[in-house]
Amino acid sequence: MLDFLIKYRGIFVVLFVLPVSLVFKAYMGTRNRLAFWQNSAPEKHADRVKKVQQQVKDWQEKTGGNIPMCTARPGWQAMSLKQGNYKKTHYQVDVSLMDILEIDEEKGTVRVEPMANMGQISAILKPLGWSLAVVPELDALTVGGLINGFGIEASSHKYGLFQYICESLEIVTADGELVKCSKDENSELYYAIPWSYGSLGFL
Ligand SMILES: Cc1cc2nc3c(=O)[nH]c(=O)nc-3n(C[C@H](O)[C@H](O)[C@H](O)COP(=O)(O)OP(=O)(O)OC[C@H]3O[C@@H](n4cnc5c(N)ncnc54)[C@H](O)[C@@H]3O)c2cc1C
């Protein structure tokens, strides 16, 4: 079956993958706009963060910290072509927090959850006449992935990598604590998170 799919992958992609992607994109676009317009996300955000903290505390209790943790985000949602086989043996923590929480036009800042992606943020900011200072071009790239990994675009020659346009971050560390960091608060953590690939906690 796998050989058949590989040999005729063109047909499989055109008849199945592309239509399914289109439907998924339309569904997510509608869902994200509704969540933003209803302004329901800020209220739910604190509860969602508590759920992440609880999962980390459960991990400590159930495994004694002996099994590594990872995000539960399936590989097909990430940009990387790497198969995330390690996820099968790791303790998966659901961090599917994907909403835009607040836009402060006075300060020129936007507060988002870690799985909010570039396409989603641009679609909301553009009608308001705003844009992120650095917009890595692929719509599916997430804020969490760009901070823990990396993100770059032409405007980076002026503003730096994506991580460095982030004013402050919130991270759930391996003991389940929620820690805020910025240039002025827990600055060592703020500067250590970029390129850390999730090894310091969950954003
Ligand atoms: C084909 C391809 C094209 C690319 N093109 C570009 C480009 O045009 N411009 C550009 O700037 N970059 C590009 N990149 C690089 C890309 O931006 C990085 O690989 C980025 O980290 C991927 O983000 P993602 O949202 O897919 O995150 P993931 O790959 O899911 O995550 C990246 C890392 O961050 C960790 N992580 C993710 N979310 C969290 C979280 N909430 N808490 C803790 N850890 C977390 C993951 O565990 C992983 O280690 C490209 C990469 C590929 C494979």
PDB file of C-alpha atoms and ligand atoms in Angstrom:
ATOM      1  CA  MET A   1       0.000   0.000   0.000  1.00  0.00           C
ATOM      2  CA  LEU A   2       2.817   2.422   0.988  1.00  0.00           C
ATOM      3  CA  ASP A   3       4.707   1.632  -2.240  1.00  0.00           C
ATOM      4  CA  PHE A   4       1.531   2.277  -4.210  1.00  0.00           C
ATOM      5  CA  LEU A   5       1.010   5.668  -2.499  1.00  0.00           C
ATOM      6  CA  ILE A   6       4.644   6.661  -3.084  1.00  0.00           C
ATOM      7  CA  LYS A   7       4.540   5.649  -6.759  1.00  0.00           C
ATOM      8  CA  TYR A   8       1.289   7.493  -7.438  1.00  0.00           C
ATOM      9  CA  ARG A   9       1.813  10.303  -4.929  1.00  0.00           C
ATOM     10  CA  GLY A  10       0.929  12.985  -7.505  1.00  0.00           C
ATOM     11  CA  ILE A  11      -2.605  11.615  -7.818  1.00  0.00           C
ATOM     12  CA  PHE A  12      -2.878  11.173  -4.044  1.00  0.00           C
ATOM     13  CA  VAL A  13      -1.735  14.764  -3.429  1.00  0.00           C
ATOM     14  CA  VAL A  14      -4.057  16.322  -6.036  1.00  0.00           C
ATOM     15  CA  LEU A  15      -7.151  14.278  -5.227  1.00  0.00           C
ATOM     16  CA  PHE A  16      -6.797  13.959  -1.464  1.00  0.00           C
ATOM     17  CA  VAL A  17      -4.116  16.075   0.248  1.00  0.00           C
ATOM     18  CA  LEU A  18      -4.875  19.396  -1.488  1.00  0.00           C
ATOM     19  CA  PRO A  19      -8.689  19.300  -1.011  1.00  0.00           C
ATOM     20  CA  VAL A  20      -8.304  18.218   2.627  1.00  0.00           C
ATOM     21  CA  SER A  21      -5.732  21.007   3.234  1.00  0.00           C
ATOM     22  CA  LEU A  22      -8.102  23.552   1.705  1.00  0.00           C
ATOM     23  CA  VAL A  23     -10.994  22.475   3.932  1.00  0.00           C
ATOM     24  CA  PHE A  24      -8.726  22.421   7.009  1.00  0.00           C
ATOM     25  CA  LYS A  25      -7.389  25.912   6.227  1.00  0.00           C
ATOM     26  CA  ALA A  26     -10.907  27.308   5.708  1.00  0.00           C
ATOM     27  CA  TYR A  27     -12.090  25.710   8.960  1.00  0.00           C
ATOM     28  CA  MET A  28      -9.129  27.044  10.981  1.00  0.00           C
ATOM     29  CA  GLY A  29      -9.436  30.525   9.427  1.00  0.00           C
ATOM     30  CA  THR A  30     -13.123  30.739  10.379  1.00  0.00           C
ATOM     31  CA  ARG A  31     -12.489  29.313  13.838  1.00  0.00           C
ATOM     32  CA  ASN A  32      -9.648  31.764  14.525  1.00  0.00           C
ATOM     33  CA  ARG A  33     -11.578  34.818  13.315  1.00  0.00           C
ATOM     34  CA  LEU A  34     -14.633  33.852  15.395  1.00  0.00           C
ATOM     35  CA  ALA A  35     -12.481  33.325  18.500  1.00  0.00           C
ATOM     36  CA  PHE A  36     -10.895  36.746  17.989  1.00  0.00           C
ATOM     37  CA  TRP A  37     -14.129  38.639  17.269  1.00  0.00           C
ATOM     38  CA  GLN A  38     -15.947  37.017  20.190  1.00  0.00           C
ATOM     39  CA  ASN A  39     -12.993  38.042  22.352  1.00  0.00           C
ATOM     40  CA  SER A  40     -13.455  34.808  24.287  1.00  0.00           C
ATOM     41  CA  ALA A  41      -9.778  33.804  24.350  1.00  0.00           C
ATOM     42  CA  PRO A  42      -8.371  36.204  27.012  1.00  0.00           C
ATOM     43  CA  GLU A  43     -10.829  34.897  29.591  1.00  0.00           C
ATOM     44  CA  LYS A  44     -10.025  31.258  28.794  1.00  0.00           C
ATOM     45  CA  HIS A  45      -6.268  31.812  28.576  1.00  0.00           C
ATOM     46  CA  ALA A  46      -5.523  31.550  32.298  1.00  0.00           C
ATOM     47  CA  ASP A  47      -7.438  28.238  32.526  1.00  0.00           C
ATOM     48  CA  ARG A  48      -5.623  26.867  29.497  1.00  0.00           C
ATOM     49  CA  VAL A  49      -2.265  27.750  31.052  1.00  0.00           C
ATOM     50  CA  LYS A  50      -3.328  26.048  34.288  1.00  0.00           C
ATOM     51  CA  LYS A  51      -4.089  22.897  32.264  1.00  0.00           C
ATOM     52  CA  VAL A  52      -0.548  22.945  30.846  1.00  0.00           C
ATOM     53  CA  GLN A  53       0.832  23.370  34.389  1.00  0.00           C
ATOM     54  CA  GLN A  54      -1.327  20.485  35.610  1.00  0.00           C
ATOM     55  CA  GLN A  55      -0.078  18.201  32.821  1.00  0.00           C
ATOM     56  CA  VAL A  56       3.517  18.964  33.797  1.00  0.00           C
ATOM     57  CA  LYS A  57       2.764  18.243  37.465  1.00  0.00           C
ATOM     58  CA  ASP A  58       1.048  14.967  36.439  1.00  0.00           C
ATOM     59  CA  TRP A  59       4.165  14.057  34.441  1.00  0.00           C
ATOM     60  CA  GLN A  60       6.278  14.535  37.541  1.00  0.00           C
ATOM     61  CA  GLU A  61       3.924  12.352  39.617  1.00  0.00           C
ATOM     62  CA  LYS A  62       3.390   9.598  37.042  1.00  0.00           C
ATOM     63  CA  THR A  63       6.904   9.228  35.671  1.00  0.00           C
ATOM     64  CA  GLY A  64       9.075  10.731  38.403  1.00  0.00           C
ATOM     65  CA  GLY A  65      10.485  12.892  35.653  1.00  0.00           C
ATOM     66  CA  ASN A  66      12.168   9.885  34.034  1.00  0.00           C
ATOM     67  CA  ILE A  67      10.479  10.096  30.637  1.00  0.00           C
ATOM     68  CA  PRO A  68      11.212  13.224  28.569  1.00  0.00           C
ATOM     69  CA  MET A  69       8.317  15.540  27.815  1.00  0.00           C
ATOM     70  CA  CYS A  70       7.436  16.935  24.403  1.00  0.00           C
ATOM     71  CA  THR A  71       4.623  18.950  22.876  1.00  0.00           C
ATOM     72  CA  ALA A  72       1.669  16.861  21.694  1.00  0.00           C
ATOM     73  CA  ARG A  73       1.592  18.770  18.403  1.00  0.00           C
ATOM     74  CA  PRO A  74       1.467  16.146  15.628  1.00  0.00           C
ATOM     75  CA  GLY A  75       4.312  16.191  13.105  1.00  0.00           C
ATOM     76  CA  TRP A  76       2.037  16.925  10.139  1.00  0.00           C
ATOM     77  CA  GLN A  77       1.161  20.304  11.679  1.00  0.00           C
ATOM     78  CA  ALA A  78       4.796  21.404  12.000  1.00  0.00           C
ATOM     79  CA  MET A  79       6.914  22.794   9.167  1.00  0.00           C
ATOM     80  CA  SER A  80       9.788  20.395   9.761  1.00  0.00           C
ATOM     81  CA  LEU A  81      10.028  17.424   7.408  1.00  0.00           C
ATOM     82  CA  LYS A  82      11.404  15.307  10.249  1.00  0.00           C
ATOM     83  CA  GLN A  83       9.141  12.482  11.419  1.00  0.00           C
ATOM     84  CA  GLY A  84       8.528  13.027  15.104  1.00  0.00           C
ATOM     85  CA  ASN A  85       8.909   9.374  16.094  1.00  0.00           C
ATOM     86  CA  TYR A  86      10.296  10.434  19.485  1.00  0.00           C
ATOM     87  CA  LYS A  87       6.810  11.688  20.322  1.00  0.00           C
ATOM     88  CA  LYS A  88       5.598   8.081  20.547  1.00  0.00           C
ATOM     89  CA  THR A  89       7.890   7.358  23.487  1.00  0.00           C
ATOM     90  CA  HIS A  90       7.830  10.781  25.187  1.00  0.00           C
ATOM     91  CA  TYR A  91       5.253  12.189  27.594  1.00  0.00           C
ATOM     92  CA  GLN A  92       3.076  14.432  25.442  1.00  0.00           C
ATOM     93  CA  VAL A  93       1.825  17.732  26.797  1.00  0.00           C
ATOM     94  CA  ASP A  94      -1.048  19.401  24.994  1.00  0.00           C
ATOM     95  CA  VAL A  95      -0.119  23.017  24.321  1.00  0.00           C
ATOM     96  CA  SER A  96      -2.716  23.698  21.641  1.00  0.00           C
ATOM     97  CA  LEU A  97      -3.299  27.282  22.769  1.00  0.00           C
ATOM     98  CA  MET A  98      -3.763  29.066  19.470  1.00  0.00           C
ATOM     99  CA  ASP A  99      -5.552  32.363  19.954  1.00  0.00           C
ATOM    100  CA  ILE A 100      -4.730  36.022  19.622  1.00  0.00           C
ATOM    101  CA  LEU A 101      -5.392  37.513  23.045  1.00  0.00           C
ATOM    102  CA  GLU A 102      -4.998  41.252  22.753  1.00  0.00           C
ATOM    103  CA  ILE A 103      -3.924  43.968  20.350  1.00  0.00           C
ATOM    104  CA  ASP A 104      -2.650  47.169  21.933  1.00  0.00           C
ATOM    105  CA  GLU A 105      -2.542  49.746  19.155  1.00  0.00           C
ATOM    106  CA  GLU A 106      -1.105  52.399  21.460  1.00  0.00           C
ATOM    107  CA  LYS A 107       1.931  50.325  22.400  1.00  0.00           C
ATOM    108  CA  GLY A 108       2.022  48.599  19.015  1.00  0.00           C
ATOM    109  CA  THR A 109       2.013  45.129  20.595  1.00  0.00           C
ATOM    110  CA  VAL A 110       0.022  41.949  20.130  1.00  0.00           C
ATOM    111  CA  ARG A 111      -0.325  39.243  22.798  1.00  0.00           C
ATOM    112  CA  VAL A 112      -0.767  35.742  21.442  1.00  0.00           C
ATOM    113  CA  GLU A 113      -0.844  32.121  22.519  1.00  0.00           C
ATOM    114  CA  PRO A 114       2.060  29.890  21.383  1.00  0.00           C
ATOM    115  CA  MET A 115       0.297  28.040  18.570  1.00  0.00           C
ATOM    116  CA  ALA A 116      -1.011  31.203  16.908  1.00  0.00           C
ATOM    117  CA  ASN A 117       0.565  31.179  13.470  1.00  0.00           C
ATOM    118  CA  MET A 118       1.848  33.743  10.984  1.00  0.00           C
ATOM    119  CA  GLY A 119      -1.127  33.445   8.596  1.00  0.00           C
ATOM    120  CA  GLN A 120      -3.594  33.887  11.442  1.00  0.00           C
ATOM    121  CA  ILE A 121      -1.813  36.895  12.984  1.00  0.00           C
ATOM    122  CA  SER A 122      -1.350  38.628   9.625  1.00  0.00           C
ATOM    123  CA  ALA A 123      -5.025  38.082   8.714  1.00  0.00           C
ATOM    124  CA  ILE A 124      -6.105  39.841  11.918  1.00  0.00           C
ATOM    125  CA  LEU A 125      -3.488  42.634  11.884  1.00  0.00           C
ATOM    126  CA  LYS A 126      -3.657  43.547   8.184  1.00  0.00           C
ATOM    127  CA  PRO A 127      -7.169  45.079   8.192  1.00  0.00           C
ATOM    128  CA  LEU A 128      -6.061  47.220  11.175  1.00  0.00           C
ATOM    129  CA  GLY A 129      -3.083  48.514   9.183  1.00  0.00           C
ATOM    130  CA  TRP A 130      -0.514  46.680  11.303  1.00  0.00           C
ATOM    131  CA  SER A 131       2.034  43.962  10.724  1.00  0.00           C
ATOM    132  CA  LEU A 132       4.583  42.159  12.877  1.00  0.00           C
ATOM    133  CA  ALA A 133       8.043  43.676  12.451  1.00  0.00           C
ATOM    134  CA  VAL A 134       9.305  40.278  11.260  1.00  0.00           C
ATOM    135  CA  VAL A 135       6.865  38.019   9.398  1.00  0.00           C
ATOM    136  CA  PRO A 136       8.391  34.651   8.435  1.00  0.00           C
ATOM    137  CA  GLU A 137       6.509  33.993   5.237  1.00  0.00           C
ATOM    138  CA  LEU A 138       4.969  30.585   5.689  1.00  0.00           C
ATOM    139  CA  ASP A 139       1.474  30.835   7.153  1.00  0.00           C
ATOM    140  CA  ALA A 140       1.756  27.656   9.238  1.00  0.00           C
ATOM    141  CA  LEU A 141       4.800  28.759  11.269  1.00  0.00           C
ATOM    142  CA  THR A 142       3.787  29.200  14.895  1.00  0.00           C
ATOM    143  CA  VAL A 143       4.954  31.785  17.395  1.00  0.00           C
ATOM    144  CA  GLY A 144       6.049  28.999  19.795  1.00  0.00           C
ATOM    145  CA  GLY A 145       8.050  27.250  17.065  1.00  0.00           C
ATOM    146  CA  LEU A 146       9.641  30.475  15.825  1.00  0.00           C
ATOM    147  CA  ILE A 147      10.751  31.474  19.329  1.00  0.00           C
ATOM    148  CA  ASN A 148      12.001  28.047  20.428  1.00  0.00           C
ATOM    149  CA  GLY A 149      13.486  27.395  16.992  1.00  0.00           C
ATOM    150  CA  PHE A 150      14.132  30.368  14.790  1.00  0.00           C
ATOM    151  CA  GLY A 151      12.435  32.728  12.342  1.00  0.00           C
ATOM    152  CA  ILE A 152      13.903  35.185   9.910  1.00  0.00           C
ATOM    153  CA  GLU A 153      12.669  37.433   7.128  1.00  0.00           C
ATOM    154  CA  ALA A 154      13.981  40.335   5.042  1.00  0.00           C
ATOM    155  CA  SER A 155      13.140  42.862   7.783  1.00  0.00           C
ATOM    156  CA  SER A 156      15.398  40.928  10.187  1.00  0.00           C
ATOM    157  CA  HIS A 157      18.365  43.002   9.000  1.00  0.00           C
ATOM    158  CA  LYS A 158      16.701  45.788  10.973  1.00  0.00           C
ATOM    159  CA  TYR A 159      14.759  44.039  13.759  1.00  0.00           C
ATOM    160  CA  GLY A 160      16.732  40.849  14.284  1.00  0.00           C
ATOM    161  CA  LEU A 161      15.400  37.297  14.396  1.00  0.00           C
ATOM    162  CA  PHE A 162      11.743  36.694  15.218  1.00  0.00           C
ATOM    163  CA  GLN A 163      12.589  35.939  18.859  1.00  0.00           C
ATOM    164  CA  TYR A 164      13.937  39.438  19.369  1.00  0.00           C
ATOM    165  CA  ILE A 165      10.727  41.235  18.446  1.00  0.00           C
ATOM    166  CA  CYS A 166       9.050  39.474  21.402  1.00  0.00           C
ATOM    167  CA  GLU A 167       8.830  41.838  24.368  1.00  0.00           C
ATOM    168  CA  SER A 168       7.964  39.252  27.001  1.00  0.00           C
ATOM    169  CA  LEU A 169       7.356  35.520  27.270  1.00  0.00           C
ATOM    170  CA  GLU A 170       5.519  33.190  29.638  1.00  0.00           C
ATOM    171  CA  ILE A 171       6.907  29.717  30.158  1.00  0.00           C
ATOM    172  CA  VAL A 172       5.759  26.689  32.167  1.00  0.00           C
ATOM    173  CA  THR A 173       8.937  25.126  33.526  1.00  0.00           C
ATOM    174  CA  ALA A 174       9.558  21.446  34.360  1.00  0.00           C
ATOM    175  CA  ASP A 175       8.323  21.917  37.938  1.00  0.00           C
ATOM    176  CA  GLY A 176       4.971  23.200  36.618  1.00  0.00           C
ATOM    177  CA  GLU A 177       5.601  26.822  37.578  1.00  0.00           C
ATOM    178  CA  LEU A 178       4.535  29.669  35.310  1.00  0.00           C
ATOM    179  CA  VAL A 179       7.397  32.128  34.881  1.00  0.00           C
ATOM    180  CA  LYS A 180       7.238  35.447  33.039  1.00  0.00           C
ATOM    181  CA  CYS A 181      10.359  36.842  31.471  1.00  0.00           C
ATOM    182  CA  SER A 182      11.474  39.864  29.518  1.00  0.00           C
ATOM    183  CA  LYS A 183      14.599  42.026  29.177  1.00  0.00           C
ATOM    184  CA  ASP A 184      13.901  43.411  32.662  1.00  0.00           C
ATOM    185  CA  GLU A 185      12.331  40.408  34.436  1.00  0.00           C
ATOM    186  CA  ASN A 186      14.091  37.014  34.638  1.00  0.00           C
ATOM    187  CA  SER A 187      16.238  38.253  31.790  1.00  0.00           C
ATOM    188  CA  GLU A 188      18.589  35.236  31.819  1.00  0.00           C
ATOM    189  CA  LEU A 189      15.596  33.031  30.942  1.00  0.00           C
ATOM    190  CA  TYR A 190      14.353  35.494  28.324  1.00  0.00           C
ATOM    191  CA  TYR A 191      17.708  35.346  26.520  1.00  0.00           C
ATOM    192  CA  ALA A 192      18.049  31.560  26.933  1.00  0.00           C
ATOM    193  CA  ILE A 193      14.686  30.577  25.391  1.00  0.00           C
ATOM    194  CA  PRO A 194      15.505  31.389  21.737  1.00  0.00           C
ATOM    195  CA  TRP A 195      16.977  28.268  20.037  1.00  0.00           C
ATOM    196  CA  SER A 196      16.253  26.165  23.147  1.00  0.00           C
ATOM    197  CA  TYR A 197      13.842  23.915  21.170  1.00  0.00           C
ATOM    198  CA  GLY A 198      11.463  23.499  24.087  1.00  0.00           C
ATOM    199  CA  SER A 199      14.167  22.228  26.439  1.00  0.00           C
ATOM    200  CA  LEU A 200      13.484  24.938  29.053  1.00  0.00           C
ATOM    201  CA  GLY A 201       9.718  24.490  29.259  1.00  0.00           C
ATOM    202  CA  PHE A 202       6.460  25.091  27.410  1.00  0.00           C
ATOM    203  CA  LEU A 203       5.689  28.580  26.117  1.00  0.00           C
TER     204      LEU A 203
HETATM  205  C1  LIG B   1      10.589  23.503   4.650  1.00  0.00           C
HETATM  206  C2  LIG B   1      10.931  24.586   5.635  1.00  0.00           C
HETATM  207  C3  LIG B   1      10.851  25.914   5.247  1.00  0.00           C
HETATM  208  C4  LIG B   1      11.172  26.935   6.126  1.00  0.00           C
HETATM  209  N1  LIG B   1      11.055  28.233   5.726  1.00  0.00           N
HETATM  210  C5  LIG B   1      11.301  29.234   6.578  1.00  0.00           C
HETATM  211  C6  LIG B   1      11.148  30.611   6.190  1.00  0.00           C
HETATM  212  O1  LIG B   1      10.794  30.921   5.057  1.00  0.00           O
HETATM  213  N2  LIG B   1      11.413  31.565   7.117  1.00  0.00           N
HETATM  214  C7  LIG B   1      11.789  31.242   8.388  1.00  0.00           C
HETATM  215  O2  LIG B   1      12.004  32.126   9.178  1.00  0.00           O
HETATM  216  N3  LIG B   1      11.936  29.951   8.778  1.00  0.00           N
HETATM  217  C8  LIG B   1      11.704  28.957   7.917  1.00  0.00           C
HETATM  218  N4  LIG B   1      11.879  27.644   8.327  1.00  0.00           N
HETATM  219  C9  LIG B   1      12.347  27.356   9.677  1.00  0.00           C
HETATM  220  C10 LIG B   1      11.179  27.360  10.640  1.00  0.00           C
HETATM  221  O3  LIG B   1      10.787  28.681  10.889  1.00  0.00           O
HETATM  222  C11 LIG B   1      11.609  26.730  11.980  1.00  0.00           C
HETATM  223  O4  LIG B   1      11.908  25.365  11.744  1.00  0.00           O
HETATM  224  C12 LIG B   1      10.519  26.863  13.027  1.00  0.00           C
HETATM  225  O5  LIG B   1      11.063  26.521  14.284  1.00  0.00           O
HETATM  226  C13 LIG B   1       9.338  25.951  12.697  1.00  0.00           C
HETATM  227  O6  LIG B   1       8.244  26.372  13.424  1.00  0.00           O
HETATM  228  P1  LIG B   1       6.982  25.406  13.696  1.00  0.00           P
HETATM  229  O7  LIG B   1       5.857  26.326  14.058  1.00  0.00           O
HETATM  230  O8  LIG B   1       6.755  24.456  12.569  1.00  0.00           O
HETATM  231  O9  LIG B   1       7.438  24.694  15.047  1.00  0.00           O
HETATM  232  P2  LIG B   1       7.932  23.241  15.433  1.00  0.00           P
HETATM  233  O10 LIG B   1       8.838  22.678  14.370  1.00  0.00           O
HETATM  234  O11 LIG B   1       6.772  22.461  15.885  1.00  0.00           O
HETATM  235  O12 LIG B   1       8.795  23.633  16.711  1.00  0.00           O
HETATM  236  C14 LIG B   1      10.120  24.071  16.662  1.00  0.00           C
HETATM  237  C15 LIG B   1      10.745  23.777  18.021  1.00  0.00           C
HETATM  238  O13 LIG B   1      10.097  24.540  19.028  1.00  0.00           O
HETATM  239  C16 LIG B   1       9.538  23.698  20.013  1.00  0.00           C
HETATM  240  N5  LIG B   1       8.228  24.259  20.384  1.00  0.00           N
HETATM  241  C17 LIG B   1       7.211  24.591  19.555  1.00  0.00           C
HETATM  242  N6  LIG B   1       6.187  25.117  20.255  1.00  0.00           N
HETATM  243  C18 LIG B   1       6.561  25.103  21.562  1.00  0.00           C
HETATM  244  C19 LIG B   1       5.940  25.509  22.773  1.00  0.00           C
HETATM  245  N7  LIG B   1       4.714  26.035  22.796  1.00  0.00           N
HETATM  246  N8  LIG B   1       6.625  25.348  23.929  1.00  0.00           N
HETATM  247  C20 LIG B   1       7.866  24.812  23.922  1.00  0.00           C
HETATM  248  N9  LIG B   1       8.509  24.414  22.815  1.00  0.00           N
HETATM  249  C21 LIG B   1       7.870  24.553  21.644  1.00  0.00           C
HETATM  250  C22 LIG B   1       9.395  22.320  19.365  1.00  0.00           C
HETATM  251  O14 LIG B   1       9.473  21.292  20.329  1.00  0.00           O
HETATM  252  C23 LIG B   1      10.612  22.309  18.437  1.00  0.00           C
HETATM  253  O15 LIG B   1      11.768  21.936  19.117  1.00  0.00           O
HETATM  254  C24 LIG B   1      11.573  26.614   7.463  1.00  0.00           C
HETATM  255  C25 LIG B   1      11.651  25.277   7.855  1.00  0.00           C
HETATM  256  C26 LIG B   1      11.335  24.266   6.962  1.00  0.00           C
HETATM  257  C27 LIG B   1      11.397  22.828   7.422  1.00  0.00           C
END
